[in-house]
XYZ file of C-alpha atoms in Angstrom:
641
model
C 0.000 0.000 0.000
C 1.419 3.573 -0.700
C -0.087 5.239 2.234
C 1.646 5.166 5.361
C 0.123 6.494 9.349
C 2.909 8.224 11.244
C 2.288 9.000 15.145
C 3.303 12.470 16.704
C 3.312 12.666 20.358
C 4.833 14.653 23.690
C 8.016 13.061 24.741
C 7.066 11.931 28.808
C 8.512 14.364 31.708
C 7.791 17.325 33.244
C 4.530 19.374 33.671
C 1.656 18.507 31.214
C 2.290 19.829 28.207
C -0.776 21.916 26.264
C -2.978 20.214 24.164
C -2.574 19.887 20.965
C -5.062 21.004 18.214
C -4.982 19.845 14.267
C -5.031 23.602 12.772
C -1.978 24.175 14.962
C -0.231 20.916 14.251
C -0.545 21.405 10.335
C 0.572 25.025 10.608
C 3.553 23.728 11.927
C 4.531 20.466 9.885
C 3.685 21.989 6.165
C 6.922 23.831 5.682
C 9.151 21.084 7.508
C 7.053 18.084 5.337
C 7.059 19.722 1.934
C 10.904 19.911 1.375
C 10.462 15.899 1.476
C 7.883 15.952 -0.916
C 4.602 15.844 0.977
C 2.081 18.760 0.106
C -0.742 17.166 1.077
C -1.584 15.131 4.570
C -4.097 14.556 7.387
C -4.038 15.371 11.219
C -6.066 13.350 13.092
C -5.533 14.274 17.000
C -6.089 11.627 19.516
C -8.334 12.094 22.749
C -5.376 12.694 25.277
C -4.731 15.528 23.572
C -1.125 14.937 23.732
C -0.843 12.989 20.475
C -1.691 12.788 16.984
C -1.881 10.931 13.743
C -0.242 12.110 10.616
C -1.554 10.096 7.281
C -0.430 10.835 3.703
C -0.248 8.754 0.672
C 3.518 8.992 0.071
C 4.838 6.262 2.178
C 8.562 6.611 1.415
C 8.978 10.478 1.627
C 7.164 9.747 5.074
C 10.283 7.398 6.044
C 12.431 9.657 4.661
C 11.120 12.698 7.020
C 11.125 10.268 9.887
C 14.654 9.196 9.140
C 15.577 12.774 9.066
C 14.732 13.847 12.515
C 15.235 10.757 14.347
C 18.989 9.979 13.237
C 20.599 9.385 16.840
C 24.145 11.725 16.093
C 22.559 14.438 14.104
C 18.480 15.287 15.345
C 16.924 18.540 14.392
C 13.840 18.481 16.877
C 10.337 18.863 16.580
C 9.386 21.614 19.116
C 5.810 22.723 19.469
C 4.596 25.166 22.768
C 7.827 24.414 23.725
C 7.667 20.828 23.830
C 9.598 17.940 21.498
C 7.859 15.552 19.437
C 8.684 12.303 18.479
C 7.806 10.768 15.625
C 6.435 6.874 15.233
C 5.454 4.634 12.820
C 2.681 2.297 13.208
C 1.997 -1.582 12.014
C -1.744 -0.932 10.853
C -2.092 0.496 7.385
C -4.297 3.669 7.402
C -7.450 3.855 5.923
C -7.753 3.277 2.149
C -10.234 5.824 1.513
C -8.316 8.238 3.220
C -5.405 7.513 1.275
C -7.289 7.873 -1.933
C -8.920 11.238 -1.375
C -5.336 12.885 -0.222
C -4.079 11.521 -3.547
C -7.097 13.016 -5.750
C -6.662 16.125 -3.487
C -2.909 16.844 -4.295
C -3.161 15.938 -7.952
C -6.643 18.425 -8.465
C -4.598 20.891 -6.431
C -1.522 20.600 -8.436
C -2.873 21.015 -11.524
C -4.196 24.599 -10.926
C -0.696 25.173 -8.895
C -2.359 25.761 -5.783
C -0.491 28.240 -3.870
C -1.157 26.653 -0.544
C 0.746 23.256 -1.869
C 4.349 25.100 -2.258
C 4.123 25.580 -5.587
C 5.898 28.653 -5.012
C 8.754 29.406 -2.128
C 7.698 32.463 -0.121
C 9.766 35.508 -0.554
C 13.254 35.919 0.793
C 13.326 32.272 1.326
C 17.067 32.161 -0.039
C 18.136 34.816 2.182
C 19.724 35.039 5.471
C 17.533 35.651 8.084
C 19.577 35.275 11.464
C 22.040 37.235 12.791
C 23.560 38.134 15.989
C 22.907 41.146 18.133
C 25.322 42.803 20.151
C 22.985 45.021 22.607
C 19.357 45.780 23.300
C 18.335 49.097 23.925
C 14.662 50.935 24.704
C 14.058 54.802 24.425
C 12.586 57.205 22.002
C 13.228 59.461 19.319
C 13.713 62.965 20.085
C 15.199 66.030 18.746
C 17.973 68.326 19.695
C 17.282 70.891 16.866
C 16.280 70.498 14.029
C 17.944 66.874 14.005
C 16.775 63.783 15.690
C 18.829 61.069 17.896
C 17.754 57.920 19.870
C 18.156 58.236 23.389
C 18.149 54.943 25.075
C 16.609 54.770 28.383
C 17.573 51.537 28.879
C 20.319 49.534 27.566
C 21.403 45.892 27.647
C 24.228 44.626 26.502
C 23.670 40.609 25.289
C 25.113 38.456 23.211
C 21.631 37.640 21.569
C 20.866 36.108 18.021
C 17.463 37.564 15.921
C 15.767 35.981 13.301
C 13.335 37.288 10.346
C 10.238 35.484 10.467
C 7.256 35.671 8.036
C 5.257 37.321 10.229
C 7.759 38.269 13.498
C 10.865 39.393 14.579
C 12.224 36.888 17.337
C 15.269 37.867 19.507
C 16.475 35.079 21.965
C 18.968 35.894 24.313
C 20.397 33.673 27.201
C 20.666 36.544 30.530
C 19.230 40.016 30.416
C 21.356 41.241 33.127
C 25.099 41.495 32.271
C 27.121 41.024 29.149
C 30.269 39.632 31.141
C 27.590 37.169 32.200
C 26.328 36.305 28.825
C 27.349 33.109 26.675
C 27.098 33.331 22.840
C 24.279 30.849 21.967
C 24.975 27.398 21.750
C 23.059 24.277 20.524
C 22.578 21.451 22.860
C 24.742 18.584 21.944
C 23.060 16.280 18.982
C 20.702 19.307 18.002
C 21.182 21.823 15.357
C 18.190 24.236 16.538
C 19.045 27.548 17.651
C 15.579 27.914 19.469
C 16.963 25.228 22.162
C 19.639 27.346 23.533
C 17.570 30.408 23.820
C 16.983 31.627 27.955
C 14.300 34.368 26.695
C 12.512 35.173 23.947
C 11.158 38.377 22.339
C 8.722 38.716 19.451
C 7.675 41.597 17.506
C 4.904 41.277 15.245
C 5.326 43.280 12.033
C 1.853 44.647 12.353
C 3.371 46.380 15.553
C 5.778 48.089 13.655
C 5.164 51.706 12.818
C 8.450 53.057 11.750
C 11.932 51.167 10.997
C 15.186 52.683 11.060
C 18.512 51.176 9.823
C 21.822 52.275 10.727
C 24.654 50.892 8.186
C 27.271 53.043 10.174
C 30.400 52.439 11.692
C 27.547 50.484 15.081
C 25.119 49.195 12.127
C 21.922 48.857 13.943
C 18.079 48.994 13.475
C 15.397 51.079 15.612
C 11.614 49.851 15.770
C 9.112 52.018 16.724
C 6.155 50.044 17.890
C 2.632 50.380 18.869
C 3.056 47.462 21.363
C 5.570 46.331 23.832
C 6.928 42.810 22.978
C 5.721 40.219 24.345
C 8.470 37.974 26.065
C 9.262 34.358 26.982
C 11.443 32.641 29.404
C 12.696 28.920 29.202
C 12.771 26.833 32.154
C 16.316 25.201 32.500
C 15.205 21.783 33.959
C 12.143 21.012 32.065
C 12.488 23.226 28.502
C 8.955 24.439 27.976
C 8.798 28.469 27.793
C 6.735 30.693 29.931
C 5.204 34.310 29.705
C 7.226 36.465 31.780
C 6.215 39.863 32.873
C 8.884 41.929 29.845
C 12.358 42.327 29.510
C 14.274 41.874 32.499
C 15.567 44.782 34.643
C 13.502 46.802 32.160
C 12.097 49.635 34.403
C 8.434 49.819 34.282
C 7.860 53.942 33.522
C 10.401 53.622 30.177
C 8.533 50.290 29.101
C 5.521 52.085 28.801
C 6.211 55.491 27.816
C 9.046 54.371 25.221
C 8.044 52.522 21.894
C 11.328 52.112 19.617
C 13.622 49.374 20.318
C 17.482 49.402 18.804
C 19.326 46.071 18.320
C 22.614 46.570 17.719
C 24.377 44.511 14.871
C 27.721 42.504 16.092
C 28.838 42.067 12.278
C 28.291 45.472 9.984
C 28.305 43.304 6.967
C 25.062 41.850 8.350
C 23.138 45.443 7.912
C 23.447 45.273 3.825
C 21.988 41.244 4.229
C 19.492 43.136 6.158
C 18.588 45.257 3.693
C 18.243 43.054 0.805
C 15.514 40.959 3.222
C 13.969 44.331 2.804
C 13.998 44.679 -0.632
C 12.723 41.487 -1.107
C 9.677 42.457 1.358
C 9.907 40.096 3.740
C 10.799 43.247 6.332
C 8.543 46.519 6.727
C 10.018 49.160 4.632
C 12.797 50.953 6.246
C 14.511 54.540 6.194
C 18.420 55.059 5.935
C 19.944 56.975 8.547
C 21.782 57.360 11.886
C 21.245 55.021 14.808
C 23.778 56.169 17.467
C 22.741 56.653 20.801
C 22.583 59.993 22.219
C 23.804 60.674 25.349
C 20.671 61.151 28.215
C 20.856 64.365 30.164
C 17.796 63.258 32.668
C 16.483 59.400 33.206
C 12.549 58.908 32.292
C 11.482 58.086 35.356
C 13.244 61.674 36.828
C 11.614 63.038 33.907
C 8.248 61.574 34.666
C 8.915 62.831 38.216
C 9.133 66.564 37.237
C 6.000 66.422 35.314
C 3.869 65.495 37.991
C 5.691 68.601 39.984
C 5.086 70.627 37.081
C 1.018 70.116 37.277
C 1.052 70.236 40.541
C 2.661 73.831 40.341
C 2.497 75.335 37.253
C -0.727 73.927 36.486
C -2.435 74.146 40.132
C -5.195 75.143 38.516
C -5.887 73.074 36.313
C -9.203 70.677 36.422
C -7.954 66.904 37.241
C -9.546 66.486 33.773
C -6.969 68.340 32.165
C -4.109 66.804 33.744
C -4.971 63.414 33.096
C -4.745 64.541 29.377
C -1.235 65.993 29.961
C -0.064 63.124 31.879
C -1.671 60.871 29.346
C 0.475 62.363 26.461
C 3.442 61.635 28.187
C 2.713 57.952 30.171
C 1.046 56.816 26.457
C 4.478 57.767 24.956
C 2.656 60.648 22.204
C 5.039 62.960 23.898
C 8.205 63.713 25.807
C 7.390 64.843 29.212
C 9.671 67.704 28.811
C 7.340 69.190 26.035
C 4.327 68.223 27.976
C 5.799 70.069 30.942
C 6.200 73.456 28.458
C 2.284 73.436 27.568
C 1.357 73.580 30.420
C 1.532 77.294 30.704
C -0.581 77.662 27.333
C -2.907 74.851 28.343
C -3.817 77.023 31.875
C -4.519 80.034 29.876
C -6.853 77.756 27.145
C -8.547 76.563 30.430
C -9.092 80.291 31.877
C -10.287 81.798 28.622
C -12.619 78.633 26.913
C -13.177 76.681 29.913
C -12.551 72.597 31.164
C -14.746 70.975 28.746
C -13.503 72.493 25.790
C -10.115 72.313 26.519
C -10.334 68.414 27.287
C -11.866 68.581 24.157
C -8.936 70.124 22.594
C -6.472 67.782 24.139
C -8.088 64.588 23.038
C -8.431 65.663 19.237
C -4.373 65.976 19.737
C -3.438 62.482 20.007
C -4.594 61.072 16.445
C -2.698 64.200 15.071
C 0.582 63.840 16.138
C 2.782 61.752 14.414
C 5.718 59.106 15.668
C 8.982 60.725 16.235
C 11.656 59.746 14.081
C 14.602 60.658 11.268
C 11.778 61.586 8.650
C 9.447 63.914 10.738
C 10.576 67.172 11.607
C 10.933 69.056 14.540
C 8.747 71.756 14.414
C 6.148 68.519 13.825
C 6.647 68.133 17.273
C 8.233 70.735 19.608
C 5.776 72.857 22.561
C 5.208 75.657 19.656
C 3.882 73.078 17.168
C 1.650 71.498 20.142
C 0.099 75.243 20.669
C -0.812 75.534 17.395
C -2.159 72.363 17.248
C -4.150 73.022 20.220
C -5.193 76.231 18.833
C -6.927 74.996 15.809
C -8.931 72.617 17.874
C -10.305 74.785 20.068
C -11.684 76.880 16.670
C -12.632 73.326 15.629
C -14.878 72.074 18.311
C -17.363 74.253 20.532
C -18.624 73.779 23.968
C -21.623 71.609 22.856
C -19.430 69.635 20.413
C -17.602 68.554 23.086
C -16.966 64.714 24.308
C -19.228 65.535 27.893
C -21.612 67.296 26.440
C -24.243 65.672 28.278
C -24.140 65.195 32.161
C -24.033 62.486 33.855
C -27.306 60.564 33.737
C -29.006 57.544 36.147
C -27.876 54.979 33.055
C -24.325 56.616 32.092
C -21.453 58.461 33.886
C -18.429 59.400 31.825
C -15.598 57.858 34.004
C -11.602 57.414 33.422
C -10.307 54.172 32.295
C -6.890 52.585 32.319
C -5.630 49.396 30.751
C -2.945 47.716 32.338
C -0.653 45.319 30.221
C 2.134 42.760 30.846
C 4.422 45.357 30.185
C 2.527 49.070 30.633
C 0.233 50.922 32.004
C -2.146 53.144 29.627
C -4.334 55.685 29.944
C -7.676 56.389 28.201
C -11.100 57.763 28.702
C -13.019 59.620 29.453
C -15.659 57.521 28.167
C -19.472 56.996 28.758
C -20.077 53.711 31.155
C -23.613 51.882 31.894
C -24.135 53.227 35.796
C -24.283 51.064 38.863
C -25.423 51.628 42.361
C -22.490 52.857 43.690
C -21.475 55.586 40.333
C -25.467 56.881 41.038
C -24.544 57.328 44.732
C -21.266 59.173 44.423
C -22.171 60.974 40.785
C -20.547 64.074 41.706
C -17.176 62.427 42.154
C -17.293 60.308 39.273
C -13.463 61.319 38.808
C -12.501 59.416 41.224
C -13.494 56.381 40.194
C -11.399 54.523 37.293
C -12.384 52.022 34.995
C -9.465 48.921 34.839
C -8.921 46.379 32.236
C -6.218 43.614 32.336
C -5.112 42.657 28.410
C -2.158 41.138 26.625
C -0.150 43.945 25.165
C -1.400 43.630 21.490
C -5.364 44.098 23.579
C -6.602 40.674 23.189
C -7.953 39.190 26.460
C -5.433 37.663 28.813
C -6.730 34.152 30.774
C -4.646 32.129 32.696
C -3.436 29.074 31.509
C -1.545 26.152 33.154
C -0.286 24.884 29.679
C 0.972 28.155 28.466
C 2.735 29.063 32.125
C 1.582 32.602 32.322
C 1.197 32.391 36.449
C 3.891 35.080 36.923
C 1.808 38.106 34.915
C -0.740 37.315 37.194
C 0.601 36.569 40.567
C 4.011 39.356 39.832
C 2.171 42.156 37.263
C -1.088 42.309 38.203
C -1.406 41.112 41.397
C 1.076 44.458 41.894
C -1.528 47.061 40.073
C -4.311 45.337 42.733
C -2.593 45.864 46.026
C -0.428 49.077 45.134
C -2.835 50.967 43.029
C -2.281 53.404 39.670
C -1.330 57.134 40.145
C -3.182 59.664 38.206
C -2.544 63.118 38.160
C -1.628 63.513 41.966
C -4.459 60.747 42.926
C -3.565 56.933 43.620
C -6.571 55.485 42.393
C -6.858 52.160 44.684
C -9.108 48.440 44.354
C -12.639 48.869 44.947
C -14.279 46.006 43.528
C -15.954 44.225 40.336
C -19.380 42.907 39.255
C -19.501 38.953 37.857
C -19.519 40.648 34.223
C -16.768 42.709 34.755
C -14.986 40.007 35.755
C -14.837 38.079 32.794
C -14.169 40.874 31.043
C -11.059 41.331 33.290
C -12.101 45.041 34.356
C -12.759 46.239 38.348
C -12.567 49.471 39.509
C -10.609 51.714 41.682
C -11.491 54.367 43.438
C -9.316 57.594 44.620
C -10.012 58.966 48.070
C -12.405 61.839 48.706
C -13.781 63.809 51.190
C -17.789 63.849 51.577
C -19.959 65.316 54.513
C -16.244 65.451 56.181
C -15.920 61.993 55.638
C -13.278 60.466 54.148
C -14.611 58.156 51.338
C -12.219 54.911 50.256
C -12.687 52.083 49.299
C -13.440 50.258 52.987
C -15.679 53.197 53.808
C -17.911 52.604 50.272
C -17.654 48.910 50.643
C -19.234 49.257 54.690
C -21.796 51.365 53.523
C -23.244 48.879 50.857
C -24.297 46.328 53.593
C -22.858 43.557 55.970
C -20.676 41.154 54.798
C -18.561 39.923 58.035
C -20.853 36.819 58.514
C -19.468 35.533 54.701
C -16.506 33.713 55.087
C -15.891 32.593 51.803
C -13.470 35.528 50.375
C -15.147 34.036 46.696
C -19.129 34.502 47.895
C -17.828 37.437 49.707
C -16.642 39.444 46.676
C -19.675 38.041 44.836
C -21.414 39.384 47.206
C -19.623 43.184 47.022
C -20.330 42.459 43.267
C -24.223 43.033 43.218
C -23.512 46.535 43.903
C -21.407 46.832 40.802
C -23.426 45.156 38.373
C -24.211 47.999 35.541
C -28.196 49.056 36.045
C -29.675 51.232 33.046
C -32.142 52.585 35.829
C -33.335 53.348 39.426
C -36.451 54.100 41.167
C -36.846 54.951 45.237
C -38.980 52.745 46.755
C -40.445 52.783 50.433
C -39.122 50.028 52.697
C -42.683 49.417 54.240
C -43.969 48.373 50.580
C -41.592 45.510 50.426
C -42.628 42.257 51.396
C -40.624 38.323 51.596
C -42.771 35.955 50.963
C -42.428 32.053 51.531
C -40.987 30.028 49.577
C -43.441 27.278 47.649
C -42.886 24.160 49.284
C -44.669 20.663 49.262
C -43.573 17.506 50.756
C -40.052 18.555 51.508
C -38.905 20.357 48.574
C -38.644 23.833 47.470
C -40.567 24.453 44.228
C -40.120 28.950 44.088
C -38.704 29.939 40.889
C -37.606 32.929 42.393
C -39.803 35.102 40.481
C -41.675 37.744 42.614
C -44.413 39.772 42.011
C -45.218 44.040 41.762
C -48.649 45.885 41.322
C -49.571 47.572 37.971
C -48.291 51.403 40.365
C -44.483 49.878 40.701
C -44.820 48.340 37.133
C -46.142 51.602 35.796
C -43.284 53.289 37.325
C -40.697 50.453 35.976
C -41.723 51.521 32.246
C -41.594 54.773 32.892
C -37.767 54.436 33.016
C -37.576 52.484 29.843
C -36.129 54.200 26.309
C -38.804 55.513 24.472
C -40.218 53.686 21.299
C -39.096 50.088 23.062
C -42.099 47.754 23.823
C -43.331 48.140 27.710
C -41.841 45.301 29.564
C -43.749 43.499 32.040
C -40.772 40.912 34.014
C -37.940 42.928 35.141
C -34.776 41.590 36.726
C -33.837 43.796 39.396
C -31.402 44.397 42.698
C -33.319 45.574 46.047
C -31.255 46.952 49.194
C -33.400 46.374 52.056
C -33.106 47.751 55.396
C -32.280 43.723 57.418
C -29.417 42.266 56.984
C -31.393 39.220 55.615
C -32.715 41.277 52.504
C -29.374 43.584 52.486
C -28.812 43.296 48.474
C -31.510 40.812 46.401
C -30.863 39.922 42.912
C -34.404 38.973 41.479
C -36.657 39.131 38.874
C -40.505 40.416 39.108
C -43.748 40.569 37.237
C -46.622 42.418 37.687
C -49.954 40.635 38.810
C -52.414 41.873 36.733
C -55.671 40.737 38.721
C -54.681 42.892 41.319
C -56.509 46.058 42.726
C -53.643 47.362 44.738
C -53.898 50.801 44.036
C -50.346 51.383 45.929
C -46.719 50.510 45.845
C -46.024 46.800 46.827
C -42.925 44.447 45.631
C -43.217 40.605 46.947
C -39.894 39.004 46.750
């Protein structure tokens, strides 16, 4: 028979590797299968989830491939999530039909020279594509005159090797802390692969990359400027599977943030002309010619970022908080070195005094799309304090007070609140943006600044969920466990953990909640959390939080409601067992008074789902829903739960 089954599974030891999936699988074996010949196979993936079944009708390029990476003195290794496969080939022949459709497959898609079947070699394919890197650096672009340099906040020197992928750019690099320290890369005896002897790992998509820079100087180098921080891996000595680790090691937290362009630093200079032919041949972004070296820094970031928050606190003393989180914003999201932040300040106080807050937060937020990423090819006066005035200046002629982004106050459904979004990596800010209310926004409305909306993401925004396959433990119990107990400053104001609904938490969002004074009370979080009922008889911390929750669940509406026109009733019960559906009831006055808060044009409802405070401790915070009895003649308020 010509067909032939081949087995691919997890070599035994260590933690449980992920699962595997087919779409992943074949992803990964085309390119390696098709230089022996086979264009067209089958992944069948067993139940464990740790093994799977490769069939195709060539049986001897199949040997061949098997031969190939299974020779005991020279092995290239199959590596998937950072686990090896090995390869074995079964007694039973596979399945005769099978065998005959991936036949007829290949030979219809041959003969229209399907693309997919490596008819053609993808571009660059005969080009280098790894070299070695002498030094890591992360800064920005900025401009002393009318020319710009890179200054390098941070700067590691590694003996690191790169590679040019089709759709990345992965550096691997065996310490991030000292280049006396560091070894050159070297392949584990018996193995050719250059991934193996990796310690960390850092990939840059090229859809991150916004502007590229190469150096072919006396220190060739190239600079990325990226709309994302890298994300970065770390292999475990002892077992070899890689982790998510929280960024680049020793990597301070303010310059990983607030600075976007990363320069690798070429060990060979030959290897910058190579470099340029891989971008020629687009396989690489398109890239501008120029000067790379690194400039000397008069001032770290962080001290930077330290005399910008003195700056607004006396310069701009009085200036709204609204306006300052815009200021800090341009500098924290990296649109903006604080130092030119710091010198609109003056102009920004005087736009306040003469148009007001809400059109100069207007003003500010039309200025981020408009400014453009430093580099060698924009020009200075794109992006000095002069060019930010003017900037600012046509805005304000742009937009008008009604035109602005809170043009409406806040209402019982919305409240326009600040929102931050807190990555492996960084920490952004955003907002301010409308949010569906809950009971605690509608109780403290008038300090709705206080309160910030947080989301947890992966740095290119995609949701981030723990996985014990992956390894990602140490974003969650380092990173973000370190935003939830220490908080996120803001303009002067360390906005603190208050709490989450059950939605929010699957959308990995809580809130915080900044300290302010009400009634000559202090208001935190303890004092908002003792206010919404008593919770010391829970001792489960999970039903306890669940509990907190119910007061954060988003409401579109509210309605007062006397205490004496709330009743329990008993539940249904009949020989032993409970038979309530926990659906209570209302008269037509509190269903008549429901509608009324619905949108117009919408259908009246008659079952609403609703949360009651009561005033016992029994009835403290009820999630139910209602309907309305018709037959009744109440003619008053009542609400059976």
């Amino acid at each position: 028979m010509e067909g032939i089954e081949l087995h691919l599974h997890y070599i035994k030891g260590g933690s449980k590797p992920r699962e595997l999936t087919a779409s992943n699988l074949k992803s990964y074996l085309t390119p390696l299968l098709d230089p022996f010949g086979i264009i067209n196979f089958e992944i069948r993936i067993f139940k464990s989830g740790i093994g799977a079944a490769l069939t195709t009708h060539k049986r001897a390029n199949a040997l061949k491939f098997q031969a190939h990476y299974q020779r005991p003195q020279f092995s290239p290794r199959l590596m998937l999530h950072g686990r090896r496969l090995q390869i074995q080939t079964r007694s039973h022949e596979p399945n005769e039909i099978l065998v005959r459709v991936l036949k007829r497959e290949e030979k219809a898609l041959l003969s229209v020279g399907h693309a997919s079947l490596g008819a053609t070699k993808p571009r660059g394919s005969h080009l280098q594509r790894q070299f070695n890197i002498t030094s890591v650096a992360c800064g920005n672009w900025e401009y002393t005159g009318p020319q710009a340099y890179y200054h390098a906040y941070f700067d590691m020197p590694v003996e690191a090797v790169i590679r040019f992928g089709d759709r990345f750019v992965v550096l691997d690099y065996p310490s991030p802390l000292d280049k006396q320290k560091c070894d050159t890369p070297k392949t584990h005896p018996g193995s050719n692969s250059w991934e193996e002897a990796a310690s960390y790992r850092l990939r840059i998509p090229y859809s991150a990359i916004t502007n590229y820079v190469l150096d072919r100087g006396r220190r060739p180098a190239f600079v990325y400027t990226l709309t994302e921080a890298p994300k970065v891996w770390v292999t475990d000595p002892t077992e070899g599977f890689r982790t998510r680790t929280v960024g680049v090691k020793a990597l301070p937290l303010q310059v990983s943030t607030s600075c976007h362009s990363y320069r690798l630093e070429l060990s060979i200079p030959s290897d910058a002309d190579r470099i340029l032919r891989l971008e020629r041949a687009r396989v690489l972004p398109q890239c501008s010619l120029s000067s790379a070296v690194i400039h000397p820094v008069a001032l770290p970031f962080a001290a930077q970022l330290s005399q910008l928050r003195v700056d607004l606190e006396q310069k701009g003393s009085g200036l709204s908080f609204g306006v300052k989180f815009q200021l800090q914003k341009l500098a924290q999201n990296g649109y903006l070195p604080p130092p030119v932040v710091s010198g609109v300040i003056k102009y920004v106080s005087s736009l306040q005094i003469e148009c007001g807050t809400l059109l100069t937060v207007a003003a500010l937020r039309r200025l981020f799309p408009q400014l453009p990423y430093a580099g060698p090819l924009v020009k200075y006066t794109d992006m000095d304090v002069r060019a930010v005035e003017e900037l600012l200046g046509r805005n304000v002629a742009a937009v008008g007070e009604e035109q602005s982004y809170q043009r409406s106050p806040n209402t019982s459904t919305t409240m326009v609140t600040y929102r931050a979004e807190v990555t492996p990596a960084c920490t952004f800010l955003a907002g301010p943006d409308p949010e569906s209310s809950n009971r605690v926004l509608r109780k403290y409305g008038a300090f709705s600044d206080h309160f910030l909306r947080v989301t947890f993401m992966d740095e290119d925004g995609e949701a981030f969920y723990f996985d014990r396959f992956r390894g990602n433990a140490a974003i969650f119990h380092e990173r973000f466990n370190d935003v939830l107990r220490n908080g996120i400053e803001v303009a002067g104001r360390l906005y603190e953990f208050l709490g989450f609904s059950h939605s929010s938490l699957r959308a990995q969002t809580c809130w915080f909640l900044a300290p302010f004074m009400e009634n000559g009370n202090i208001v935190n979080a303890d004092w908002i959390i003792s206010k919404l009922g008593n919770f010391r008889h829970i001792r489960s911390a999970a039903r306890c939080a669940a509990r907190i929750g119910q007061a954060f669940t988003e409401t579109s509406s509210s309605i007062p409601l006397d205490p004496n026109c709330v009743e329990v009733i008993s539940d249904i019960e009949r020989n032993g067992r409970v038979f309530s559906d926990g659906v209570g009831t209302c008269s037509l006055e509190v269903l008549k008074t429901l509608q009324a808060t619905q949108k117009a044009g919408h259908v009246p409802a008659t079952v609403f789902q609703i949360r009651y405070r009561g005033k016992s401790t029994e009835c403290n915070n009820l999630k139910s829903m209602v309907r309305s009895t018709f037959t009744s003649t109440l003619q008053r308020d009542l609400l059976s739960l």
